[in-house]
Amino acid sequence: MNIDLSIYDGMQNPPSDDTGRQYYYMAKCREIVSEKSGELNRPLRACVNTFGCQMNARDSEKLIGILELIGYEITEDEHADFVIYNTCTVRENANLKVYGRLGYLSNIKKKNPHMLIALCGCMMQEEVVVNKIRKSYSFVDMIFGTHNIFKFAEILYSRYMSDSMIIDIWKDTDKIVEDLPVERKYPFKSGVNIMFGCNNFCSYCIVPYVRGRERSRSPKDIVEEIKKLVDDGVVEIMLLGQNVNSYGKNLKEPVTFAKLLTMVEEIDGLKRIRFMTSHPKDLSDELIEVMKNSKKICRHLHLPVQSGSSRVLKMMNRKYDKDHYLKLADKIKAAMPDISLTTDIIVGFPGETEEDFLETIDVVKKVQYDSAYTFIYSKRTGTPAASMDNQIPKEVVKDRFDRLLKEVQTIAAKQTERFVGKTMEVLVEEKNSQLAGYVTGKLSNGTTVHFPGDETLIGSLVNVKLLNAKGFYYMGEME
Ligand code: 5AD
Ligand code: SF4
């Protein structure tokens, strides 16, 4: 990134706007980093470890953008001068992983006492977590949350200036701070936040409590960001929001998600548009129409069903029933026969009976998903479902989970077969890590393809003949 911090050097007080204020603190941090690395006679190294979803992945790119600008060298090795965990709390497993890794980090820190450790992200928005870290993991240096991640440089500066743990968590925010640095993991593709937070309160889900209320960015800011990305070599973007279908409803001048897509479509040089995630309750006909007529929107819709039972869907507060979902899936497939539908499914929601579970299997069979993420229900303290009666015994859930997974895999394998023999466009993403002389990329519908090729292809769109399907990926050859 070409950002000149020198205009902030020597400034007595931070500017009054949020963006300027953060650059002021970045300049301050940069002085300290440069001093320390001078003392050590080597660059300082930082490692950002990301847990969870694409939102967190994008947030980590923002953290890395700031770290690089202030002079840290980025490493994947946790034996670093600064380690940051960007955490997830959507299921309990995610939390347990963080506690486990913190034990390991404490050993590294014992050998290297000047090491800094920061925790941020969704888990930190939970009071119980912060209390536990304060008590049992006192070697942690900084804790901040999802709403004030933009303040990273300012919080880091506070830590440089003090010797105790800095905790800065906001309960919620209506702020969106634009134009901060960001360093992409891939040069040719990028996530783009279009909105933050969620207002849906599905009864099992902790996200609305840790990510706050829905806030949309203005279409102008989004389009400008994408234009800059395209100028910088990006060909594929993923528009990110917990529920993109409610994008723009709360803007001063409301804009629909479909309308935003048409604006993004017009950006010259952009080749592919993806988005994530769509809630089935408000996926509009307008969106289907825009997708159908688009040259750039990928032939993929991730449409989480969560359960096939209308009774369970009601308890989940999903605001649609089985029939609505099936009709919607049919409508989408009728408009775009080559589309890939993928989904999320939760097994073992409180009160789920064998009949309810069979309804889920029935939906899976009827929709014929290209792939499905299957989750075992995880009780999240503070959500309505956590205090529901009839939590399902572990063995029953495990049995249902295994049966569901088998069904999903069989159908996905069959779905993948349907394009064998066809030549399709692939965005080449990386060198194949298993097969020498091969590269790996993605079809418009999101499926992975491996084929012979070299690194020079990375970032380009090429035509590949799909020779055979291997369950959920293809082997191919370039045409
Ligand atoms: N237990 C299990 N899965 C959950 N998800 C969200 N909350 C829970 C929970 N408490 C799943 C949903 C969602 C995906 C991102 O995570 O399927 O779509
Ligand atoms: Fe959670 Fe439901 Fe919001 Fe998705 S839509 S983040 S599942 S509350």
Short mmCIF file of C-alpha atoms and ligand atoms in Angstrom, two decimals:
data_model
loop_
_atom_site.label_atom_id
_atom_site.label_comp_id
_atom_site.label_asym_id
_atom_site.label_seq_id
_atom_site.Cartn_x
_atom_site.Cartn_y
_atom_site.Cartn_z
CA MET A 1 0.00 0.00 0.00
CA ASN A 2 1.22 3.48 -0.80
CA ILE A 3 0.32 5.44 2.28
CA ASP A 4 2.50 8.30 3.48
CA LEU A 5 2.47 8.43 7.27
CA SER A 6 5.05 11.19 7.44
CA ILE A 7 2.41 13.95 7.43
CA TYR A 8 1.42 12.69 10.90
CA ASP A 9 4.96 12.62 12.27
CA GLY A 10 5.47 15.34 14.86
CA MET A 11 1.76 16.21 14.99
CA GLN A 12 0.92 17.18 18.60
CA ASN A 13 -2.66 15.89 18.78
CA PRO A 14 -4.67 13.41 16.75
CA PRO A 15 -6.98 14.82 14.03
CA SER A 16 -10.66 14.88 14.97
CA ASP A 17 -11.89 12.44 12.30
CA ASP A 18 -11.70 8.69 13.04
CA THR A 19 -9.62 7.79 10.00
CA GLY A 20 -7.07 10.58 10.54
CA ARG A 21 -6.87 9.75 14.23
CA GLN A 22 -5.92 6.14 13.46
CA TYR A 23 -3.24 7.19 10.94
CA TYR A 24 -1.84 9.49 13.63
CA TYR A 25 -1.52 6.47 15.98
CA MET A 26 -0.06 4.35 13.18
CA ALA A 27 2.67 6.99 12.76
CA LYS A 28 3.32 6.87 16.54
CA CYS A 29 3.45 3.06 16.53
CA ARG A 30 5.79 3.11 13.55
CA GLU A 31 8.31 5.20 15.52
CA ILE A 32 8.24 2.69 18.35
CA VAL A 33 8.53 -0.33 16.06
CA SER A 34 11.47 1.26 14.29
CA GLU A 35 13.17 2.03 17.61
CA LYS A 36 12.69 -1.52 18.89
CA SER A 37 13.85 -3.15 15.71
CA GLY A 38 16.91 -0.87 15.80
CA GLU A 39 17.70 -2.13 19.31
CA LEU A 40 17.32 -5.75 18.22
CA ASN A 41 19.02 -5.15 14.91
CA ARG A 42 16.33 -7.08 13.03
CA PRO A 43 12.77 -6.46 11.86
CA LEU A 44 9.94 -7.10 14.34
CA ARG A 45 7.69 -9.94 13.25
CA ALA A 46 3.91 -10.29 13.72
CA CYS A 47 1.62 -13.28 13.24
CA VAL A 48 -2.16 -13.01 12.78
CA ASN A 49 -4.06 -16.23 13.36
CA THR A 50 -7.65 -16.17 12.10
CA PHE A 51 -10.48 -18.37 13.34
CA GLY A 52 -13.96 -18.55 11.81
CA CYS A 53 -15.67 -17.01 8.82
CA GLN A 54 -14.87 -14.81 5.81
CA MET A 55 -15.74 -11.69 7.83
CA ASN A 56 -12.93 -12.51 10.23
CA ALA A 57 -10.59 -13.29 7.34
CA ARG A 58 -11.29 -9.83 5.95
CA ASP A 59 -10.83 -8.21 9.37
CA SER A 60 -7.45 -9.94 9.64
CA GLU A 61 -6.41 -8.44 6.29
CA LYS A 62 -7.15 -5.04 7.85
CA LEU A 63 -5.03 -5.86 10.91
CA ILE A 64 -2.20 -6.99 8.64
CA GLY A 65 -2.52 -3.79 6.58
CA ILE A 66 -1.92 -1.75 9.74
CA LEU A 67 0.87 -4.02 11.01
CA GLU A 68 2.78 -3.77 7.74
CA LEU A 69 2.34 -0.02 7.58
CA ILE A 70 3.81 0.44 11.05
CA GLY A 71 6.80 -1.71 10.18
CA TYR A 72 6.11 -5.29 11.24
CA GLU A 73 7.14 -8.14 9.00
CA ILE A 74 4.30 -10.66 8.69
CA THR A 75 4.99 -14.31 9.49
CA GLU A 76 2.91 -17.45 9.92
CA ASP A 77 5.14 -18.60 12.75
CA GLU A 78 3.80 -17.94 16.24
CA HIS A 79 7.36 -17.60 17.56
CA ALA A 80 6.99 -13.91 16.74
CA ASP A 81 7.27 -10.55 18.51
CA PHE A 82 3.52 -9.97 18.27
CA VAL A 83 0.82 -12.64 17.96
CA ILE A 84 -2.83 -11.79 17.36
CA TYR A 85 -5.72 -14.21 17.53
CA ASN A 86 -8.80 -13.04 15.66
CA THR A 87 -11.38 -15.28 17.32
CA CYS A 88 -14.74 -16.86 16.50
CA THR A 89 -17.47 -17.92 18.91
CA VAL A 90 -20.22 -19.27 16.65
CA ARG A 91 -19.82 -22.78 18.08
CA GLU A 92 -18.22 -23.85 21.34
CA ASN A 93 -15.43 -25.72 19.52
CA ALA A 94 -14.13 -22.42 18.18
CA ASN A 95 -13.73 -21.10 21.76
CA LEU A 96 -12.06 -24.27 23.00
CA LYS A 97 -9.50 -24.06 20.20
CA VAL A 98 -8.51 -20.54 21.28
CA TYR A 99 -8.06 -21.52 24.94
CA GLY A 100 -5.99 -24.53 23.86
CA ARG A 101 -3.69 -22.44 21.69
CA LEU A 102 -3.32 -19.79 24.39
CA GLY A 103 -1.75 -22.40 26.65
CA TYR A 104 0.80 -23.07 23.93
CA LEU A 105 1.42 -19.34 23.39
CA SER A 106 2.12 -18.81 27.09
CA ASN A 107 5.07 -21.22 26.81
CA ILE A 108 6.49 -19.28 23.88
CA LYS A 109 6.06 -16.04 25.81
CA LYS A 110 7.91 -17.44 28.84
CA LYS A 111 10.99 -17.82 26.65
CA ASN A 112 10.50 -14.44 25.01
CA PRO A 113 9.07 -12.02 27.62
CA HIS A 114 8.94 -8.99 25.32
CA MET A 115 6.45 -10.81 23.06
CA LEU A 116 3.00 -9.18 22.77
CA ILE A 117 -0.25 -11.15 22.56
CA ALA A 118 -3.55 -9.63 21.41
CA LEU A 119 -7.00 -11.21 21.27
CA CYS A 120 -9.81 -9.75 19.21
CA GLY A 121 -12.91 -10.79 17.30
CA CYS A 122 -16.27 -12.28 18.23
CA MET A 123 -15.26 -14.24 21.34
CA MET A 124 -14.05 -11.04 22.98
CA GLN A 125 -17.57 -9.56 22.82
CA GLU A 126 -18.61 -12.05 25.52
CA GLU A 127 -18.16 -10.83 29.07
CA VAL A 128 -17.52 -14.32 30.46
CA VAL A 129 -14.64 -14.78 28.04
CA VAL A 130 -12.98 -11.49 28.93
CA ASN A 131 -13.33 -12.23 32.66
CA LYS A 132 -11.81 -15.66 32.19
CA ILE A 133 -8.84 -14.27 30.23
CA ARG A 134 -8.27 -11.55 32.77
CA LYS A 135 -8.19 -14.14 35.55
CA SER A 136 -6.53 -17.18 34.02
CA TYR A 137 -4.55 -15.84 31.05
CA SER A 138 -3.04 -12.69 32.51
CA PHE A 139 -0.07 -12.87 30.12
CA VAL A 140 -2.35 -11.54 27.33
CA ASP A 141 -1.49 -7.91 26.51
CA MET A 142 -4.48 -6.57 24.60
CA ILE A 143 -8.15 -7.47 24.20
CA PHE A 144 -10.48 -5.68 21.82
CA GLY A 145 -13.74 -6.56 20.10
CA THR A 146 -15.47 -6.54 16.74
CA HIS A 147 -16.85 -2.99 16.90
CA ASN A 148 -13.58 -1.17 17.52
CA ILE A 149 -11.19 -3.23 15.42
CA PHE A 150 -10.55 -0.03 13.42
CA LYS A 151 -8.86 1.30 16.60
CA PHE A 152 -6.15 -1.35 16.48
CA ALA A 153 -3.27 1.13 16.11
CA GLU A 154 -4.56 3.32 18.94
CA ILE A 155 -4.97 0.31 21.26
CA LEU A 156 -1.51 -0.97 20.37
CA TYR A 157 -0.04 2.44 21.12
CA SER A 158 -1.74 2.42 24.55
CA ARG A 159 -0.10 -0.94 25.24
CA TYR A 160 3.32 0.32 24.18
CA MET A 161 2.83 3.18 26.67
CA SER A 162 1.73 1.04 29.61
CA ASP A 163 2.73 -2.21 31.21
CA SER A 164 -0.66 -3.68 31.91
CA MET A 165 -3.30 -5.52 29.91
CA ILE A 166 -5.39 -3.15 27.73
CA ILE A 167 -9.05 -4.13 27.44
CA ASP A 168 -11.22 -2.12 25.07
CA ILE A 169 -14.59 -3.63 24.18
CA TRP A 170 -17.62 -1.78 22.84
CA LYS A 171 -21.11 -3.17 23.30
CA ASP A 172 -22.31 -1.95 19.89
CA THR A 173 -21.62 0.80 17.39
CA ASP A 174 -23.17 2.68 14.50
CA LYS A 175 -19.73 3.68 13.19
CA ILE A 176 -18.20 2.51 9.92
CA VAL A 177 -14.66 3.85 9.56
CA GLU A 178 -13.52 3.97 5.92
CA ASP A 179 -10.15 4.15 4.17
CA LEU A 180 -7.89 2.33 6.59
CA PRO A 181 -5.01 0.22 5.25
CA VAL A 182 -5.62 -3.40 4.24
CA GLU A 183 -3.27 -6.06 2.93
CA ARG A 184 -4.93 -8.80 0.84
CA LYS A 185 -4.02 -12.44 1.19
CA TYR A 186 -4.54 -12.98 -2.56
CA PRO A 187 -3.53 -10.32 -5.11
CA PHE A 188 -6.31 -11.30 -7.55
CA LYS A 189 -9.34 -11.68 -5.28
CA SER A 190 -10.75 -9.89 -2.29
CA GLY A 191 -13.60 -9.83 0.18
CA VAL A 192 -15.50 -6.55 0.40
CA ASN A 193 -17.67 -5.80 3.43
CA ILE A 194 -21.01 -4.38 2.36
CA MET A 195 -22.63 -4.51 5.77
CA PHE A 196 -21.85 -5.39 9.34
CA GLY A 197 -23.93 -7.05 12.06
CA CYS A 198 -27.18 -8.98 11.97
CA ASN A 199 -30.74 -8.24 13.11
CA ASN A 200 -32.22 -11.69 12.61
CA PHE A 201 -31.74 -13.29 16.00
CA CYS A 202 -32.05 -16.91 14.91
CA SER A 203 -32.61 -18.53 18.28
CA TYR A 204 -29.43 -20.64 18.26
CA CYS A 205 -27.08 -17.95 17.01
CA ILE A 206 -24.72 -15.72 18.97
CA VAL A 207 -23.72 -13.55 16.01
CA PRO A 208 -26.28 -10.72 16.59
CA TYR A 209 -24.96 -10.40 20.17
CA VAL A 210 -21.29 -10.21 19.18
CA ARG A 211 -21.49 -8.41 15.84
CA GLY A 212 -24.23 -5.93 16.77
CA ARG A 213 -27.04 -4.40 14.73
CA GLU A 214 -27.12 -4.26 10.95
CA ARG A 215 -25.21 -1.37 9.36
CA SER A 216 -24.77 -1.02 5.58
CA ARG A 217 -21.95 0.81 3.88
CA SER A 218 -22.99 3.33 1.26
CA PRO A 219 -23.04 2.02 -2.35
CA LYS A 220 -20.62 4.81 -3.26
CA ASP A 221 -18.00 3.69 -0.73
CA ILE A 222 -18.40 0.06 -1.84
CA VAL A 223 -18.08 0.83 -5.54
CA GLU A 224 -15.07 3.08 -4.92
CA GLU A 225 -13.34 0.39 -2.90
CA ILE A 226 -13.94 -2.20 -5.63
CA LYS A 227 -12.67 0.15 -8.35
CA LYS A 228 -9.45 0.63 -6.37
CA LEU A 229 -9.15 -3.13 -5.91
CA VAL A 230 -9.59 -3.71 -9.64
CA ASP A 231 -6.93 -1.08 -10.40
CA ASP A 232 -4.71 -3.06 -8.08
CA GLY A 233 -5.19 -6.35 -9.95
CA VAL A 234 -8.32 -7.86 -8.39
CA VAL A 235 -10.59 -9.78 -10.79
CA GLU A 236 -12.94 -11.47 -8.31
CA ILE A 237 -14.70 -9.98 -5.31
CA MET A 238 -16.83 -11.52 -2.60
CA LEU A 239 -19.41 -9.14 -1.15
CA LEU A 240 -19.66 -9.92 2.54
CA GLY A 241 -22.54 -9.58 4.98
CA GLN A 242 -24.31 -11.83 7.52
CA ASN A 243 -27.45 -11.41 5.44
CA VAL A 244 -26.77 -9.60 2.17
CA ASN A 245 -30.47 -9.69 1.27
CA SER A 246 -31.21 -7.01 3.84
CA TYR A 247 -28.41 -4.80 2.52
CA GLY A 248 -29.28 -1.11 2.25
CA LYS A 249 -32.64 -1.20 4.03
CA ASN A 250 -31.46 1.18 6.74
CA LEU A 251 -29.51 3.59 4.57
CA LYS A 252 -30.74 7.20 4.42
CA GLU A 253 -31.53 6.54 0.78
CA PRO A 254 -32.44 2.83 0.79
CA VAL A 255 -30.90 0.64 -1.92
CA THR A 256 -31.65 -3.04 -2.54
CA PHE A 257 -28.91 -5.66 -2.71
CA ALA A 258 -29.94 -6.40 -6.29
CA LYS A 259 -29.45 -2.74 -7.20
CA LEU A 260 -26.02 -2.73 -5.55
CA LEU A 261 -25.09 -5.75 -7.68
CA THR A 262 -26.03 -3.94 -10.87
CA MET A 263 -23.77 -1.04 -9.85
CA VAL A 264 -20.88 -3.40 -9.10
CA GLU A 265 -21.45 -5.24 -12.40
CA GLU A 266 -20.66 -2.03 -14.30
CA ILE A 267 -17.12 -1.78 -12.94
CA ASP A 268 -14.72 -2.26 -15.86
CA GLY A 269 -12.08 -4.91 -15.40
CA LEU A 270 -13.95 -6.78 -12.69
CA LYS A 271 -14.58 -10.33 -13.86
CA ARG A 272 -16.38 -12.20 -11.10
CA ILE A 273 -18.77 -11.24 -8.33
CA ARG A 274 -19.60 -13.53 -5.41
CA PHE A 275 -21.58 -12.84 -2.26
CA MET A 276 -22.22 -14.42 1.08
CA THR A 277 -24.63 -15.05 2.90
CA SER A 278 -28.23 -15.02 1.71
CA HIS A 279 -31.10 -15.55 4.13
CA PRO A 280 -33.94 -17.46 2.41
CA LYS A 281 -36.62 -15.36 4.12
CA ASP A 282 -35.94 -12.30 1.97
CA LEU A 283 -34.23 -13.42 -1.21
CA SER A 284 -36.06 -11.31 -3.78
CA ASP A 285 -37.27 -12.03 -7.33
CA GLU A 286 -35.34 -8.91 -8.28
CA LEU A 287 -32.12 -10.59 -7.10
CA ILE A 288 -32.83 -13.76 -9.10
CA GLU A 289 -33.48 -11.64 -12.17
CA VAL A 290 -30.28 -9.64 -11.74
CA MET A 291 -28.25 -12.83 -11.25
CA LYS A 292 -29.79 -14.48 -14.24
CA ASN A 293 -28.95 -11.56 -16.55
CA SER A 294 -25.50 -10.94 -15.16
CA LYS A 295 -22.27 -11.77 -16.94
CA LYS A 296 -20.19 -11.45 -13.79
CA ILE A 297 -22.20 -12.81 -10.87
CA CYS A 298 -21.03 -16.34 -10.18
CA ARG A 299 -23.37 -19.27 -10.64
CA HIS A 300 -23.43 -20.08 -6.97
CA LEU A 301 -25.88 -19.36 -4.17
CA HIS A 302 -25.18 -20.23 -0.57
CA LEU A 303 -28.64 -20.50 0.94
CA PRO A 304 -28.51 -21.81 4.52
CA VAL A 305 -31.58 -23.94 5.26
CA GLN A 306 -30.54 -24.93 8.83
CA SER A 307 -33.39 -27.46 9.10
CA GLY A 308 -35.99 -29.01 6.80
CA SER A 309 -38.67 -29.17 9.46
CA SER A 310 -41.12 -26.27 9.54
CA ARG A 311 -41.65 -26.92 13.24
CA VAL A 312 -37.92 -26.63 13.99
CA LEU A 313 -37.54 -23.63 11.64
CA LYS A 314 -40.20 -21.87 13.70
CA MET A 315 -38.34 -22.62 16.94
CA MET A 316 -35.15 -21.41 15.24
CA ASN A 317 -36.92 -18.10 14.40
CA ARG A 318 -35.93 -18.47 10.74
CA LYS A 319 -39.15 -16.86 9.43
CA TYR A 320 -39.70 -19.32 6.54
CA ASP A 321 -40.98 -22.87 6.36
CA LYS A 322 -40.02 -25.97 4.40
CA ASP A 323 -42.45 -25.27 1.61
CA HIS A 324 -41.25 -21.69 1.13
CA TYR A 325 -37.63 -22.86 0.98
CA LEU A 326 -38.31 -25.63 -1.56
CA LYS A 327 -40.30 -23.27 -3.79
CA LEU A 328 -37.50 -20.72 -3.61
CA ALA A 329 -34.87 -23.33 -4.55
CA ASP A 330 -37.04 -24.42 -7.51
CA LYS A 331 -37.50 -20.84 -8.65
CA ILE A 332 -33.74 -20.22 -8.57
CA LYS A 333 -32.98 -23.44 -10.46
CA ALA A 334 -35.64 -22.69 -13.05
CA ALA A 335 -34.06 -19.29 -13.70
CA MET A 336 -30.47 -20.61 -13.72
CA PRO A 337 -30.32 -24.35 -14.42
CA ASP A 338 -26.54 -24.48 -14.11
CA ILE A 339 -26.44 -22.88 -10.66
CA SER A 340 -24.81 -24.56 -7.67
CA LEU A 341 -26.76 -24.38 -4.46
CA THR A 342 -24.94 -24.88 -1.18
CA THR A 343 -26.23 -24.69 2.37
CA ASP A 344 -25.66 -24.83 6.13
CA ILE A 345 -27.51 -27.39 8.23
CA ILE A 346 -27.71 -27.74 12.00
CA VAL A 347 -28.40 -31.16 13.49
CA GLY A 348 -29.70 -31.67 17.02
CA PHE A 349 -31.46 -28.37 17.67
CA PRO A 350 -33.36 -28.64 21.01
CA GLY A 351 -36.56 -30.65 20.54
CA GLU A 352 -35.58 -32.02 17.10
CA THR A 353 -37.34 -35.37 16.66
CA GLU A 354 -36.50 -38.19 14.26
CA GLU A 355 -39.42 -36.97 12.08
CA ASP A 356 -37.98 -33.44 12.04
CA PHE A 357 -34.60 -34.84 11.06
CA LEU A 358 -36.15 -36.85 8.23
CA GLU A 359 -37.66 -33.60 6.92
CA THR A 360 -34.13 -32.22 6.72
CA ILE A 361 -32.97 -35.28 4.78
CA ASP A 362 -35.97 -34.80 2.51
CA VAL A 363 -34.95 -31.21 1.72
CA VAL A 364 -31.38 -32.32 1.03
CA LYS A 365 -32.69 -34.93 -1.43
CA LYS A 366 -35.09 -32.52 -3.12
CA VAL A 367 -32.73 -29.56 -3.49
CA GLN A 368 -29.68 -31.63 -4.52
CA TYR A 369 -27.02 -29.38 -3.04
CA ASP A 370 -23.57 -29.20 -4.58
CA SER A 371 -22.22 -29.11 -1.06
CA ALA A 372 -23.46 -28.54 2.46
CA TYR A 373 -21.78 -27.49 5.68
CA THR A 374 -23.23 -29.66 8.41
CA PHE A 375 -22.98 -28.61 12.06
CA ILE A 376 -23.83 -30.23 15.34
CA TYR A 377 -25.97 -27.83 17.36
CA SER A 378 -23.82 -26.01 19.89
CA LYS A 379 -25.40 -24.38 22.92
CA ARG A 380 -24.43 -20.68 23.07
CA THR A 381 -25.04 -19.02 26.42
CA GLY A 382 -27.36 -16.03 26.15
CA THR A 383 -29.24 -17.24 23.07
CA PRO A 384 -32.93 -18.27 23.44
CA ALA A 385 -32.21 -21.86 22.32
CA ALA A 386 -29.73 -22.36 25.16
CA SER A 387 -32.56 -22.32 27.69
CA MET A 388 -34.99 -24.47 25.68
CA ASP A 389 -36.06 -27.83 27.12
CA ASN A 390 -35.30 -31.04 25.33
CA GLN A 391 -31.64 -30.64 24.50
CA ILE A 392 -30.88 -33.74 22.39
CA PRO A 393 -28.56 -36.48 23.76
CA LYS A 394 -25.11 -36.58 22.18
CA GLU A 395 -25.41 -40.13 20.77
CA VAL A 396 -28.68 -39.30 19.00
CA VAL A 397 -27.17 -36.18 17.45
CA LYS A 398 -24.03 -38.01 16.38
CA ASP A 399 -26.09 -40.71 14.67
CA ARG A 400 -28.19 -38.13 12.79
CA PHE A 401 -25.10 -36.14 11.88
CA ASP A 402 -23.42 -39.21 10.35
CA ARG A 403 -26.54 -40.12 8.36
CA LEU A 404 -26.88 -36.56 7.08
CA LEU A 405 -23.22 -36.34 6.10
CA LYS A 406 -23.48 -39.54 4.09
CA GLU A 407 -26.53 -38.25 2.23
CA VAL A 408 -24.92 -34.88 1.56
CA GLN A 409 -21.72 -36.48 0.25
CA THR A 410 -23.54 -38.87 -2.06
CA ILE A 411 -25.60 -36.06 -3.57
CA ALA A 412 -22.62 -33.69 -3.87
CA ALA A 413 -20.65 -36.36 -5.73
CA LYS A 414 -23.56 -36.87 -8.12
CA GLN A 415 -23.97 -33.14 -8.64
CA THR A 416 -20.30 -32.74 -9.44
CA GLU A 417 -20.61 -35.43 -12.13
CA ARG A 418 -23.03 -33.28 -14.12
CA PHE A 419 -20.33 -31.04 -15.61
CA VAL A 420 -17.77 -33.75 -16.47
CA GLY A 421 -16.69 -33.45 -20.12
CA LYS A 422 -17.56 -29.73 -20.26
CA THR A 423 -15.04 -26.94 -20.68
CA MET A 424 -15.48 -24.20 -18.12
CA GLU A 425 -13.71 -21.07 -16.98
CA VAL A 426 -11.42 -21.43 -13.96
CA LEU A 427 -9.82 -18.69 -11.89
CA VAL A 428 -6.40 -20.09 -11.04
CA GLU A 429 -5.72 -19.50 -7.35
CA GLU A 430 -2.58 -21.37 -6.28
CA LYS A 431 0.09 -23.94 -6.94
CA ASN A 432 -1.20 -27.38 -6.04
CA SER A 433 0.32 -28.35 -2.71
CA GLN A 434 0.08 -32.12 -3.32
CA LEU A 435 0.75 -32.61 -7.02
CA ALA A 436 3.93 -31.21 -8.58
CA GLY A 437 3.27 -29.37 -11.86
CA TYR A 438 -0.41 -28.78 -11.04
CA VAL A 439 -2.38 -25.67 -10.14
CA THR A 440 -5.73 -25.29 -8.40
CA GLY A 441 -8.57 -22.95 -9.16
CA LYS A 442 -12.31 -22.41 -8.91
CA LEU A 443 -15.20 -22.58 -11.33
CA SER A 444 -17.82 -19.86 -11.33
CA ASN A 445 -20.02 -22.22 -9.31
CA GLY A 446 -17.34 -22.45 -6.64
CA THR A 447 -16.14 -26.02 -7.28
CA THR A 448 -12.41 -26.70 -7.09
CA VAL A 449 -10.48 -27.87 -10.16
CA HIS A 450 -6.90 -29.25 -10.26
CA PHE A 451 -5.05 -29.33 -13.58
CA PRO A 452 -1.51 -29.30 -14.99
CA GLY A 453 -0.08 -25.79 -15.13
CA ASP A 454 2.51 -23.50 -13.63
CA GLU A 455 2.56 -20.57 -11.25
CA THR A 456 2.44 -17.95 -14.01
CA LEU A 457 -1.25 -18.83 -14.41
CA ILE A 458 -2.14 -17.73 -10.87
CA GLY A 459 -4.71 -14.93 -10.96
CA SER A 460 -5.83 -15.57 -14.53
CA LEU A 461 -9.04 -17.00 -15.92
CA VAL A 462 -8.47 -20.00 -18.17
CA ASN A 463 -10.66 -22.55 -19.93
CA VAL A 464 -10.33 -26.02 -18.48
CA LYS A 465 -11.89 -29.25 -19.67
CA LEU A 466 -13.28 -31.16 -16.68
CA LEU A 467 -11.98 -34.69 -17.21
CA ASN A 468 -13.31 -36.41 -14.13
CA ALA A 469 -15.13 -35.66 -10.90
CA LYS A 470 -13.73 -36.81 -7.58
CA GLY A 471 -16.56 -36.27 -5.14
CA PHE A 472 -16.35 -32.55 -4.54
CA TYR A 473 -13.59 -31.51 -6.98
CA TYR A 474 -12.48 -32.08 -10.58
CA MET A 475 -9.30 -33.08 -12.35
CA GLY A 476 -9.01 -31.25 -15.65
CA GLU A 477 -6.80 -30.04 -18.44
CA MET A 478 -6.37 -26.61 -19.95
CA GLU A 479 -7.91 -26.14 -23.40
N1 5AD B 1 -24.68 -24.36 16.66
C1 5AD B 1 -24.35 -24.96 15.48
N2 5AD B 1 -24.23 -24.28 14.34
C2 5AD B 1 -24.45 -22.96 14.36
N3 5AD B 1 -24.40 -22.03 13.38
C3 5AD B 1 -24.69 -20.83 13.92
N4 5AD B 1 -24.91 -20.96 15.24
C4 5AD B 1 -24.79 -22.27 15.53
C5 5AD B 1 -24.90 -23.03 16.72
N5 5AD B 1 -25.23 -22.47 17.88
C6 5AD B 1 -24.14 -22.36 11.99
C7 5AD B 1 -25.33 -21.99 11.12
C8 5AD B 1 -24.81 -20.81 10.34
C9 5AD B 1 -23.33 -21.12 10.26
C10 5AD B 1 -22.46 -19.98 9.93
O1 5AD B 1 -23.02 -21.62 11.53
O2 5AD B 1 -25.59 -23.08 10.24
O3 5AD B 1 -25.40 -20.69 9.07
FE1 SF4 B 2 -26.87 -15.95 12.93
FE2 SF4 B 2 -29.29 -16.05 11.77
FE3 SF4 B 2 -27.87 -13.75 11.72
FE4 SF4 B 2 -27.06 -15.85 10.26
S1 SF4 B 2 -29.00 -14.71 9.99
S2 SF4 B 2 -25.78 -14.54 11.58
S3 SF4 B 2 -27.64 -17.59 11.55
S4 SF4 B 2 -28.73 -14.76 13.54
#
